[in-house]
Short mmCIF file of C-alpha atoms and ligand atoms in Angstrom, two decimals:
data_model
loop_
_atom_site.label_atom_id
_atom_site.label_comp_id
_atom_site.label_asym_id
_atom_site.label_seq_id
_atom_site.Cartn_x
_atom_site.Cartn_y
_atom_site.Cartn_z
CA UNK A 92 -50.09 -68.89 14.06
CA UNK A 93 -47.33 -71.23 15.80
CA UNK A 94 -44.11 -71.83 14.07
CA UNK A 95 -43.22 -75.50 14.34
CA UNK A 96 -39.55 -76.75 13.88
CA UNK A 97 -39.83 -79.91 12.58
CA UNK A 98 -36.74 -82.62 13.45
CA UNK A 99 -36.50 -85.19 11.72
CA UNK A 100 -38.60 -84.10 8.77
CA UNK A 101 -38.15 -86.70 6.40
CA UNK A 102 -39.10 -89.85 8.46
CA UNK A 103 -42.46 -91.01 9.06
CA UNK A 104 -43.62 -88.49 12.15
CA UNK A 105 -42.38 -85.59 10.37
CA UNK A 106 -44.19 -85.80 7.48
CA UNK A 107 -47.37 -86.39 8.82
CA UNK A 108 -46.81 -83.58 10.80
CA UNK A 109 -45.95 -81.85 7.61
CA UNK A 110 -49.35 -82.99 6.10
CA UNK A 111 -51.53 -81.45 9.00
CA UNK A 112 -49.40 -78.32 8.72
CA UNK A 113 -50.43 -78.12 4.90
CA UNK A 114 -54.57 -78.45 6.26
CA UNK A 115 -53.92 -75.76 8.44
CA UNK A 116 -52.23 -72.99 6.84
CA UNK A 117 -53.17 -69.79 8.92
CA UNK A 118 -52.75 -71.67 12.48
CA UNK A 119 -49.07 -73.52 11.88
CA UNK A 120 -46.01 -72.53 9.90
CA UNK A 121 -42.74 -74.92 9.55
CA UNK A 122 -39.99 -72.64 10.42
CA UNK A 123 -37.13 -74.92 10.40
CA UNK A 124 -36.76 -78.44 9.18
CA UNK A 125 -33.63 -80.82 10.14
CA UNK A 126 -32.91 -84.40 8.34
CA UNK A 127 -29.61 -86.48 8.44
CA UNK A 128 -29.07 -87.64 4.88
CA UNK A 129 -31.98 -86.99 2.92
CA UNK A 130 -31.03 -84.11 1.23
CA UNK A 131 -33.04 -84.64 -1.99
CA UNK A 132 -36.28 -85.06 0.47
CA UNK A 133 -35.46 -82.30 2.77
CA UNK A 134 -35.25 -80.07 -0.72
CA UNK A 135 -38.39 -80.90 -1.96
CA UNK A 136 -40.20 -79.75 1.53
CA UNK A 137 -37.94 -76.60 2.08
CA UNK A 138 -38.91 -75.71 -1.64
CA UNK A 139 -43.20 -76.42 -0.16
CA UNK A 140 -43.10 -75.29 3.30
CA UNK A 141 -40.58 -72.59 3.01
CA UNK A 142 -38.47 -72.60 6.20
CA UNK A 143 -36.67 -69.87 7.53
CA UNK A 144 -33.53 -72.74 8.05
CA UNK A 145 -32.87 -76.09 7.66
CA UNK A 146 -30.34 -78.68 8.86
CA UNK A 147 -28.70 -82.03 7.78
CA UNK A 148 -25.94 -84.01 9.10
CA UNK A 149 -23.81 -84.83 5.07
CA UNK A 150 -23.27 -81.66 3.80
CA UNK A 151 -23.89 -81.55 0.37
CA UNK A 152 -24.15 -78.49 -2.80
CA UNK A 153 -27.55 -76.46 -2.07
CA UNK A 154 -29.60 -75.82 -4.79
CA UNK A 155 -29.52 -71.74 -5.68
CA UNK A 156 -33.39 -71.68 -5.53
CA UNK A 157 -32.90 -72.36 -1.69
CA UNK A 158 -29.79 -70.61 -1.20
CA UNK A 159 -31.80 -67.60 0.75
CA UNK A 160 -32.29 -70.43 3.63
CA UNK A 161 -30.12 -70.70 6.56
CA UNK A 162 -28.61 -74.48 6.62
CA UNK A 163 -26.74 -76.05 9.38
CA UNK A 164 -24.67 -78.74 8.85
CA UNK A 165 -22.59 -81.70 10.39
CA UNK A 166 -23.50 -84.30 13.60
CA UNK A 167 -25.15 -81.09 15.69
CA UNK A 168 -27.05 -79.08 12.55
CA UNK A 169 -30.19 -79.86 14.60
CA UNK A 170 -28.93 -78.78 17.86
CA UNK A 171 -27.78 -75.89 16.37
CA UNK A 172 -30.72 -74.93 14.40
CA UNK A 173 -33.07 -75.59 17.45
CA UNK A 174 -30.98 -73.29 19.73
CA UNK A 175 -29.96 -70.56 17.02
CA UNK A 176 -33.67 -70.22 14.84
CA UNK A 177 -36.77 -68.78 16.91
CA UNK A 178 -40.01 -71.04 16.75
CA UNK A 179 -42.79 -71.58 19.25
CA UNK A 180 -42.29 -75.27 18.90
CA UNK A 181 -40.16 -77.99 18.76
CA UNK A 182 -41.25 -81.55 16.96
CA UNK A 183 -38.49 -84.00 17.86
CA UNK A 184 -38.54 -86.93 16.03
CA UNK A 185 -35.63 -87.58 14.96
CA UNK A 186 -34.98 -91.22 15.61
CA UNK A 187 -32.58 -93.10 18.38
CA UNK A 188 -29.90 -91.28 20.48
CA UNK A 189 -28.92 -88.43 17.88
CA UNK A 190 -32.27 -86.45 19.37
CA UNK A 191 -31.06 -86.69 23.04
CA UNK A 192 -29.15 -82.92 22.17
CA UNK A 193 -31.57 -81.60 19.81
CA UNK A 194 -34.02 -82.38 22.94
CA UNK A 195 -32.02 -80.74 25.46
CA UNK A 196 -31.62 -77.94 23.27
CA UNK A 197 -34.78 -77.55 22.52
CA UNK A 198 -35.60 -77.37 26.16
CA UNK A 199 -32.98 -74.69 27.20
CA UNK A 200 -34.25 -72.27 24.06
CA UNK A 201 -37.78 -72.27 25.88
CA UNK A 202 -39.39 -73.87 22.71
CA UNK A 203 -42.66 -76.01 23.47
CA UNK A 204 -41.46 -80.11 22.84
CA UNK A 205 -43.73 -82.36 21.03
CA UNK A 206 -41.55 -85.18 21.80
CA UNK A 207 -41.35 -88.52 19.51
CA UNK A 208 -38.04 -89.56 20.20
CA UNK A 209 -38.80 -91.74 22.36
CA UNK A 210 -34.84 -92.78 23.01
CA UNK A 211 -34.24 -89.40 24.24
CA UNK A 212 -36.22 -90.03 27.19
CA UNK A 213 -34.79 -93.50 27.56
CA UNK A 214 -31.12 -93.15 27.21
CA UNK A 215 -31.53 -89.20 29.18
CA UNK A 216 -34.93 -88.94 30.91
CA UNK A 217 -33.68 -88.03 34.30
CA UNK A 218 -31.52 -84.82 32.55
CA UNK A 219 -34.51 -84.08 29.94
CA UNK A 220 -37.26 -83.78 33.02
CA UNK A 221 -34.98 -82.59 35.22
CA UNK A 222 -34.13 -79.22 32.73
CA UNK A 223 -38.16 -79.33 31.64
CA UNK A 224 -39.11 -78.59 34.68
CA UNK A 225 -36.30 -76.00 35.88
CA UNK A 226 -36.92 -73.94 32.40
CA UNK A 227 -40.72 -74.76 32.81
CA UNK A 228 -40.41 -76.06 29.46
CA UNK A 229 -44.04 -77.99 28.19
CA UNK A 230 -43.12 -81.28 26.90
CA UNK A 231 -45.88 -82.78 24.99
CA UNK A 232 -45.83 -86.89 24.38
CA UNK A 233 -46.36 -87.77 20.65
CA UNK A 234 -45.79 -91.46 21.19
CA UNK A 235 -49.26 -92.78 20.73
CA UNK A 236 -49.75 -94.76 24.10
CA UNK A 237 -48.36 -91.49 25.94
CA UNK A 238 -50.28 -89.63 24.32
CA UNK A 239 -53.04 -91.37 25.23
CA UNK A 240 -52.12 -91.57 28.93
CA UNK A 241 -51.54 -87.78 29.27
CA UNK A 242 -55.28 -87.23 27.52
CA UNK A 243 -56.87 -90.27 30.45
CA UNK A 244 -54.87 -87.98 33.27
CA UNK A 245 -56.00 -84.81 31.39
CA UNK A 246 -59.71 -86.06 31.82
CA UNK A 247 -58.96 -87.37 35.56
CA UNK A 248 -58.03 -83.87 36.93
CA UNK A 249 -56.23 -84.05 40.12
CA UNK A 250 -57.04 -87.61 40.69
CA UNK A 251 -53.70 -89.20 40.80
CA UNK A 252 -53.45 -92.72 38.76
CA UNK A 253 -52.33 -96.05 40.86
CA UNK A 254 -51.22 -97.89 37.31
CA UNK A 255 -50.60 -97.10 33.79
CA UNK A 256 -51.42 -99.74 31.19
CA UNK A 257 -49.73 -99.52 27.92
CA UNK A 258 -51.33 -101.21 25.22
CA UNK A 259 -49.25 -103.42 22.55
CA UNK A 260 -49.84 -104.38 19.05
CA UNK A 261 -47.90 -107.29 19.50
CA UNK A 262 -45.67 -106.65 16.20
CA UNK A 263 -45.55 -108.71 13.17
CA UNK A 264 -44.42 -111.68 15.03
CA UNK A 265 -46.70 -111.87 17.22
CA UNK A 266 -47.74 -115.27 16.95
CA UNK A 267 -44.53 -116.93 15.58
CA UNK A 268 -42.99 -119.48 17.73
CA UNK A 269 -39.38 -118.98 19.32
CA UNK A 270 -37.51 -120.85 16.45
CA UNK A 271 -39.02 -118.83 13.81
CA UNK A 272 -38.88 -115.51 15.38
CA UNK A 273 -35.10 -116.05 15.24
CA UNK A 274 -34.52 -116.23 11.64
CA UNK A 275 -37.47 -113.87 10.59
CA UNK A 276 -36.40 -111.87 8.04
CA UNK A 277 -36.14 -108.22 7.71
CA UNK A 278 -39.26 -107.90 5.18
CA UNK A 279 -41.33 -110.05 6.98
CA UNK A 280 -39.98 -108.32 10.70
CA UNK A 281 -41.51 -104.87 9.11
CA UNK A 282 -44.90 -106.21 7.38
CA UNK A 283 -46.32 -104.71 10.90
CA UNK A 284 -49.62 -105.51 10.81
CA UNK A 285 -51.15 -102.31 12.43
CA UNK A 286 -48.92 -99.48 11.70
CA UNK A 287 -46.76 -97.57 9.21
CA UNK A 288 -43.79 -96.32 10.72
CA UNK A 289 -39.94 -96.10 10.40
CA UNK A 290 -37.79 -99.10 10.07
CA UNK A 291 -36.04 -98.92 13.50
CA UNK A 292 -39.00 -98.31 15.44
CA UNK A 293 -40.96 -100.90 13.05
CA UNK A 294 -38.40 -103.39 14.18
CA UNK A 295 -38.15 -102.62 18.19
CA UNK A 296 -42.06 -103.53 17.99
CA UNK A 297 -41.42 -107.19 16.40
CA UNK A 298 -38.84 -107.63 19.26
CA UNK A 299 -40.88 -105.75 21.84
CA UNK A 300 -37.98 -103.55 22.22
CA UNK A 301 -40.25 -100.80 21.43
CA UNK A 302 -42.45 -101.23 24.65
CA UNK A 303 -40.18 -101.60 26.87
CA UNK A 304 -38.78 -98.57 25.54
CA UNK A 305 -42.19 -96.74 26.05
CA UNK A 306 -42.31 -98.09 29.70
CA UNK A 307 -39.30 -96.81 30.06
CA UNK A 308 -40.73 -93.00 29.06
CA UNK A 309 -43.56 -93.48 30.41
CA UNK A 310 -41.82 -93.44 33.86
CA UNK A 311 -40.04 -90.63 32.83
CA UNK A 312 -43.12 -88.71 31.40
CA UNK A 313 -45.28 -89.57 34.48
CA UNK A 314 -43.08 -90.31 37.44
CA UNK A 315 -44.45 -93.90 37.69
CA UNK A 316 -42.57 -96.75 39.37
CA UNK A 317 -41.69 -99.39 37.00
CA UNK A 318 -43.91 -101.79 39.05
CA UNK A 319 -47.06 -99.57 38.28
CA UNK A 320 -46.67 -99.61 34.66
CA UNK A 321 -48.06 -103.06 32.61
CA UNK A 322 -48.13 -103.85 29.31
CA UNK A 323 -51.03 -105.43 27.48
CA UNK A 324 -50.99 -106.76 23.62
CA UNK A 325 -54.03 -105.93 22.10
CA UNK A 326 -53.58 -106.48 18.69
CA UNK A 327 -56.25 -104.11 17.34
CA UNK A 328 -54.17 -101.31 18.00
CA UNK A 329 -57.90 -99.33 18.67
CA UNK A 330 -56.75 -98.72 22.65
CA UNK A 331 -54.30 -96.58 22.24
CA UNK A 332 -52.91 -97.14 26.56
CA UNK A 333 -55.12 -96.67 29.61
CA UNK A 334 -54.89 -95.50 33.32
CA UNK A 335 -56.37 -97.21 36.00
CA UNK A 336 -57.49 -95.35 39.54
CA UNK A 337 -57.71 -96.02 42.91
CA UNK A 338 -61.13 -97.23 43.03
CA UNK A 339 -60.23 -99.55 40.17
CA UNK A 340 -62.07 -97.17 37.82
CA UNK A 341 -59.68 -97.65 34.02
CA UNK A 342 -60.11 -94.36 31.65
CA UNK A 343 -58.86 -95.24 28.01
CA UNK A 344 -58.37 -93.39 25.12
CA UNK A 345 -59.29 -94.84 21.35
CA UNK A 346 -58.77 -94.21 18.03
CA UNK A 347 -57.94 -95.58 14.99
CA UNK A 348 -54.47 -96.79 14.91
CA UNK A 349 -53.19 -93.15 13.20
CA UNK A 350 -49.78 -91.19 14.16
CA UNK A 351 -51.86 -88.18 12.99
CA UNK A 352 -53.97 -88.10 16.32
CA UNK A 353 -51.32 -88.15 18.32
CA UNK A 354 -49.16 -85.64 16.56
CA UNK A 355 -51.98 -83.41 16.33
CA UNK A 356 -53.57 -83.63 19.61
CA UNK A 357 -49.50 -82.36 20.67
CA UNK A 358 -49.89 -79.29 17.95
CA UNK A 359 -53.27 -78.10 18.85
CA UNK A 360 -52.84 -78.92 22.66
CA UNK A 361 -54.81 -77.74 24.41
CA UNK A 362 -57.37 -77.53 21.58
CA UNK A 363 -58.48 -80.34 19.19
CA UNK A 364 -58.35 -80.07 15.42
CA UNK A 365 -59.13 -82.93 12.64
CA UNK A 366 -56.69 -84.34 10.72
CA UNK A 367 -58.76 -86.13 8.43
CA UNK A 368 -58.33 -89.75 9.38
CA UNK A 369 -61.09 -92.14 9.05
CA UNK A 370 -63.47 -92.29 12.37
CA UNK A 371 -63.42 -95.11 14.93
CA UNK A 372 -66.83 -97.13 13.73
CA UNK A 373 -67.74 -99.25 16.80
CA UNK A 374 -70.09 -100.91 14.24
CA UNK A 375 -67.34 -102.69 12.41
CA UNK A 376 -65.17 -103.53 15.40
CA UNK A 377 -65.59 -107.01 15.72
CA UNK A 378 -63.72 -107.93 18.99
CA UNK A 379 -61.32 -105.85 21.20
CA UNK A 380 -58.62 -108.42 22.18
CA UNK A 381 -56.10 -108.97 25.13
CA UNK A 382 -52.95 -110.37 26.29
CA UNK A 383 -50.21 -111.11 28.30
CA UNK A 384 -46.96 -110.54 26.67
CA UNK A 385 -44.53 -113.41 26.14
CA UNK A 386 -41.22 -112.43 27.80
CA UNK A 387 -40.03 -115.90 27.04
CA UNK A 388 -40.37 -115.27 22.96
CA UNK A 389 -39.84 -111.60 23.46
CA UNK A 390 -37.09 -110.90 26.53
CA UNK A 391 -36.38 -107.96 25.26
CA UNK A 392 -39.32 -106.34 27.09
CA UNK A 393 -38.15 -108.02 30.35
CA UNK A 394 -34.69 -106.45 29.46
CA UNK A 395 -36.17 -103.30 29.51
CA UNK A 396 -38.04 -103.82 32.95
CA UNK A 397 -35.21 -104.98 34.56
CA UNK A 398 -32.64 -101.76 32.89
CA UNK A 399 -35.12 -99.48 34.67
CA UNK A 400 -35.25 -101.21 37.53
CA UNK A 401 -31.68 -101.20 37.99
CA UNK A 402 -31.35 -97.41 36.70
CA UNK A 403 -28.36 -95.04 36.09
CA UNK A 404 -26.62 -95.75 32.57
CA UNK A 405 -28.77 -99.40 32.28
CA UNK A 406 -31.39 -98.26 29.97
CA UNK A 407 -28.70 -96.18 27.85
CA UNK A 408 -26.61 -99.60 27.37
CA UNK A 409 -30.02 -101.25 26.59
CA UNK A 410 -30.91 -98.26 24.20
CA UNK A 411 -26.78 -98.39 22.32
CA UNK A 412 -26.74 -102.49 21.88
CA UNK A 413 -30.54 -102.42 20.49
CA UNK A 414 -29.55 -99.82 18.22
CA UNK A 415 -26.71 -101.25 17.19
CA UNK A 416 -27.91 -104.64 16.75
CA UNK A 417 -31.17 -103.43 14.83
CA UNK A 418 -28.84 -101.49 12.34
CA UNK A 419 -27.32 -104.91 11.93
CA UNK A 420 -30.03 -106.37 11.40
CA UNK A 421 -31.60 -103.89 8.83
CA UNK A 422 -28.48 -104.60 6.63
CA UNK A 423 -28.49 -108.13 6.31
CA UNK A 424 -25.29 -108.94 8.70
CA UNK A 425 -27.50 -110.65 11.39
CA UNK A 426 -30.54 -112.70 12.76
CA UNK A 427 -33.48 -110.85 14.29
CA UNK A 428 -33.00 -113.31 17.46
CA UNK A 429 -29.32 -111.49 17.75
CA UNK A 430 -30.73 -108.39 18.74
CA UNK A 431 -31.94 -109.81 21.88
CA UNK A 432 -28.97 -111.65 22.42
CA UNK A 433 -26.34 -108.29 21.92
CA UNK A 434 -28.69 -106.39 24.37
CA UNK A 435 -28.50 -109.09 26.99
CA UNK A 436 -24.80 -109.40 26.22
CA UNK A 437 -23.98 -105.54 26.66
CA UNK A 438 -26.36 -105.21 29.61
CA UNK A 439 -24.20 -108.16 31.33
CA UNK A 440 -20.99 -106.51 30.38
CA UNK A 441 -20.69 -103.33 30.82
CA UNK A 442 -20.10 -101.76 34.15
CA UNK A 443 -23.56 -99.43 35.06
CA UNK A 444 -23.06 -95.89 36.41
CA UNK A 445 -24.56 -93.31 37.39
CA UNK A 446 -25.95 -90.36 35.00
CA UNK A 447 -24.29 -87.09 36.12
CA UNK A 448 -24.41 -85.17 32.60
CA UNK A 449 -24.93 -85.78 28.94
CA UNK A 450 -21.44 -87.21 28.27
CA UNK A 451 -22.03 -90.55 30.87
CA UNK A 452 -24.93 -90.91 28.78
CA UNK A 453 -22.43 -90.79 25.50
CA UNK A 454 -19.60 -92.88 27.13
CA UNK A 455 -21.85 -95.48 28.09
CA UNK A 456 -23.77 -95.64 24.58
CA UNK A 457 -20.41 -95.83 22.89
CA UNK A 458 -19.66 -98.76 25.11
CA UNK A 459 -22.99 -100.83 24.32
CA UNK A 460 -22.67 -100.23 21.04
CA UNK A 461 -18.96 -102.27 21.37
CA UNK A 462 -20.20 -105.03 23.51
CA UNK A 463 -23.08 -105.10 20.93
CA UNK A 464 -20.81 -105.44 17.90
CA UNK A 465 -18.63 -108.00 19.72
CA UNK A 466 -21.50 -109.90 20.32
CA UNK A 467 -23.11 -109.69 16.96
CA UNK A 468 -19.37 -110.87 15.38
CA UNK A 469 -19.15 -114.02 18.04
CA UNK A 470 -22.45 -114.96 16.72
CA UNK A 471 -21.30 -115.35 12.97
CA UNK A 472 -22.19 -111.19 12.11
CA UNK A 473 -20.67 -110.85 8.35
CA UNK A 474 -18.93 -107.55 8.94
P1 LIG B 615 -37.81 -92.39 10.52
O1 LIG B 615 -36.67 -93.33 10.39
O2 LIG B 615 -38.96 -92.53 9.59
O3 LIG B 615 -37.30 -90.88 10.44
C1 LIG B 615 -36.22 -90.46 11.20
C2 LIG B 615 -35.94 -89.01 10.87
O4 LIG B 615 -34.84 -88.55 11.66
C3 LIG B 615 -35.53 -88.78 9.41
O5 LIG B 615 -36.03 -87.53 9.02
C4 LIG B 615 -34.01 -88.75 9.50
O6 LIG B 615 -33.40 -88.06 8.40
C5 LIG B 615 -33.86 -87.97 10.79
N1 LIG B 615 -32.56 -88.09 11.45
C6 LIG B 615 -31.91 -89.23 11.80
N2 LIG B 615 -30.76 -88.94 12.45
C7 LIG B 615 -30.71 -87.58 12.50
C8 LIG B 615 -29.77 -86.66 13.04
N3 LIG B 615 -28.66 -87.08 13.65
N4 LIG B 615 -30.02 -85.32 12.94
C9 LIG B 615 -31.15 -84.90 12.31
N5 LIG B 615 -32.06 -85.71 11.79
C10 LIG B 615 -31.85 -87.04 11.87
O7 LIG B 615 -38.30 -92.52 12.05
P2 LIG B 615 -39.78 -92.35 12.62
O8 LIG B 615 -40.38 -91.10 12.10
O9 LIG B 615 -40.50 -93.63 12.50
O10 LIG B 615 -39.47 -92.18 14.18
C11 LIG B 615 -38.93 -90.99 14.71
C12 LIG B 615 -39.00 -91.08 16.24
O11 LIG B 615 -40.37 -91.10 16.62
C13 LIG B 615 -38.38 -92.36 16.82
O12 LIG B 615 -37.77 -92.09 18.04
C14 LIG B 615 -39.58 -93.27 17.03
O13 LIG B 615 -39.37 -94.19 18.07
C15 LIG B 615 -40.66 -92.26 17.40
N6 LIG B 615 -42.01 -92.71 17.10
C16 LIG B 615 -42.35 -92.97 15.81
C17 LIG B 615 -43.63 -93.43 15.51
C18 LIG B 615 -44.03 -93.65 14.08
O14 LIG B 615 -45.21 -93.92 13.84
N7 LIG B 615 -43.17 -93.56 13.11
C19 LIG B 615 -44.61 -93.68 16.57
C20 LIG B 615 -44.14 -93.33 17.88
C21 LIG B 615 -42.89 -92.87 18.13
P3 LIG B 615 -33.02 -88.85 7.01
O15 LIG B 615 -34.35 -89.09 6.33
O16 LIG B 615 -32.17 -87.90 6.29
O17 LIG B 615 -32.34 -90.13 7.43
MG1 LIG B 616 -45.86 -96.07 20.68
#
């Protein structure tokens, strides 16, 4: 039996994760569950999964059927929990910047990671691998196209891979033109057409945030040089990345586009076990299609290229203005097109540094997120 905490238990990842947990009773247990605001949600699963603690960031009254619980509140409840309640894993999906600690933490309490949170590795990477390794600490990529790249270099053995190829959906604007994509509006930006997800990561893949983003862990995950890592839209979402040798030989991993796999091929790792989803039928797959992405009607991928090329706090600034500018967005107060414009904007501004400890990475998020607000109010932002 491994006990799982589960961060972020209320979005998308963690309650799939949930739902495999409640197929597999005698092999995984939820021992602690952490959400920010949810508290009616996080209720309902404390009061199904019975944690040993839970965590949210609002404090709020706690019902005296779950009063037996431990709860952790405020800004580091999840940090706390992860350090202070035993578990042989850690899921951490808690979404943007606010994992980083919970991540770190997670690490230095010698819990296995089944990392989501994908801007942990982004805005902290070099301090997250860094403490990995010196606690020996197994990190375990849930991100779909990671996932999938850590199963291909499973398969290789010691063969070492000369390029990683990360496959894109191409989001739900795929095949707007420029003018359009700037004024798309927030329910037509997450009609994705391939998967269900969270808002904020629904939105980075319209703008191709999101895959620069992943090339961005990726390197981190798999020590791979910026210029070894391509991106590919294949709108069928049934290649889920690929790794190419150096005889030229690519090994790819498929599947139907499912968070499930990936979060369970993390749980079970090293085993297998079925989650239930529909099988890939090669009978009905009409075409497997490719691409190269459009940096001109998507920069922010080329953004997120060029932040790792340039290194220290660049991808954190890149990481604070998107999420800044996509919160914007998701409230009405701005264009889709202005989150490519605030991220340019910060990334132009603000002095880059290098990463020493956890606070640069702070310091420099909380100055993105100002150039990003500036930016967002020159262009006409209504608050
Ligand atoms: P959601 O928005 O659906 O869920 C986010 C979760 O994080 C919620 O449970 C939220 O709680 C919680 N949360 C937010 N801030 C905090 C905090 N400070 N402390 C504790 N909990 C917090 O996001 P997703 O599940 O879509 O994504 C999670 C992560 O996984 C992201 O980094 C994303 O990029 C990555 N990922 C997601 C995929 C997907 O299919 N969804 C695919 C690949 C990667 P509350 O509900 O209370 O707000
Ligand atoms: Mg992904």
């Amino acid at each position: 039996m491994r006990s799982i905490a589960i961060l972020g238990a209320t979005g998308s990842i963690g309650t799939q994760a949930l739902d495999i947990i409640e197929k597999y009773p005698g092999r995984f247990r939820a021992s602690a569950l952490a959400a920010a605001s949810d508290s009616r949600g996080l209720f309902a699963l404390a009061r199904k999964f019975r944690p040993d603690a839970c965590a949210l960031v609002n404090e709020c009254e706690i019902p005296d059927d779950l009063k037996h619980i431990s709860w952790f509140f405020g800004a580091d409840s999840a940090r706390r929990m992860v350090s202070q309640v035993p578990s042989d894993d850690a899921l951490c999906a808690v979404v943007g910047i606010a994992g980083l600690g919970a991540v770190l933490d997670a690490i230095d309490s010698c819990k296995r990671v089944l990392l989501a949170n994908k801007e942990a590795l982004v805005t902290g990477g070099g301090l997250v691998m860094e403490k990995a390794r010196r606690k020996k600490c197994e990190l375990l990529p849930v991100d779909s196209e990671h996932s999938a790249i850590f199963q291909c270099l499973k398969a290789a053995g010691d063969n070492a891979p000369s390029r990683l190829i990360l496959t894109c959906s191409g989001g739900a604007l795929r095949t707007w033109d420029k003018d359009r994509i700037d004024t798309a509006t927030v329910s037509e930006v997450l009609a994705h057409p391939t998967w269900r997800m969270g808002s904020k990561i629904t939105v980075d893949c319209a703008s191709l945030m999101n895959k620069g983003l992943e090339v961005i862990e990726a390197h981190h995950l798999f020590g791979m040089p910026a210029e070894k890592i391509d991106v590919v839209i294949h709108p069928q979402s049934v290649i889920h990345s690929m790794v190419e040798f150096e005889d030229g030989a690519v090994l790819a991993q498929l599947g139907n586009p499912d968070m499930r796999g990936p979060i369970s091929y993390a749980m079970a790792h090293p085993g297998r076990i079925s989650y239930g989803g529909a099988r890939l039928d090669f009978k009905k797959l009409s075409a497997l299609t490719f691409d190269e992405p459009d940096t001109g009607r998507f920069p922010c991928l080329k953004y997120a290229y060029n932040a790792l090329k340039t290194g220290g706090t660049a991808p954190v600034i890149l990481n604070g203005a998107n999420e800044e500018a996509v919160a914007s967005f998701l409230r009405g107060k701005s264009r889709f097109g202005d989150i490519a414009r605030a991220v340019d904007y910060a990334l132009n501004k603000c002095e880059i540094k290098p990463i020493n400890s956890e606070e640069d990475i702070y310091a420099a998020d909380q100055y993105a997120r100002q150039a990003a607000r500036d930016k967002l109010k020159a262009l006409g932002a209504e608050d």
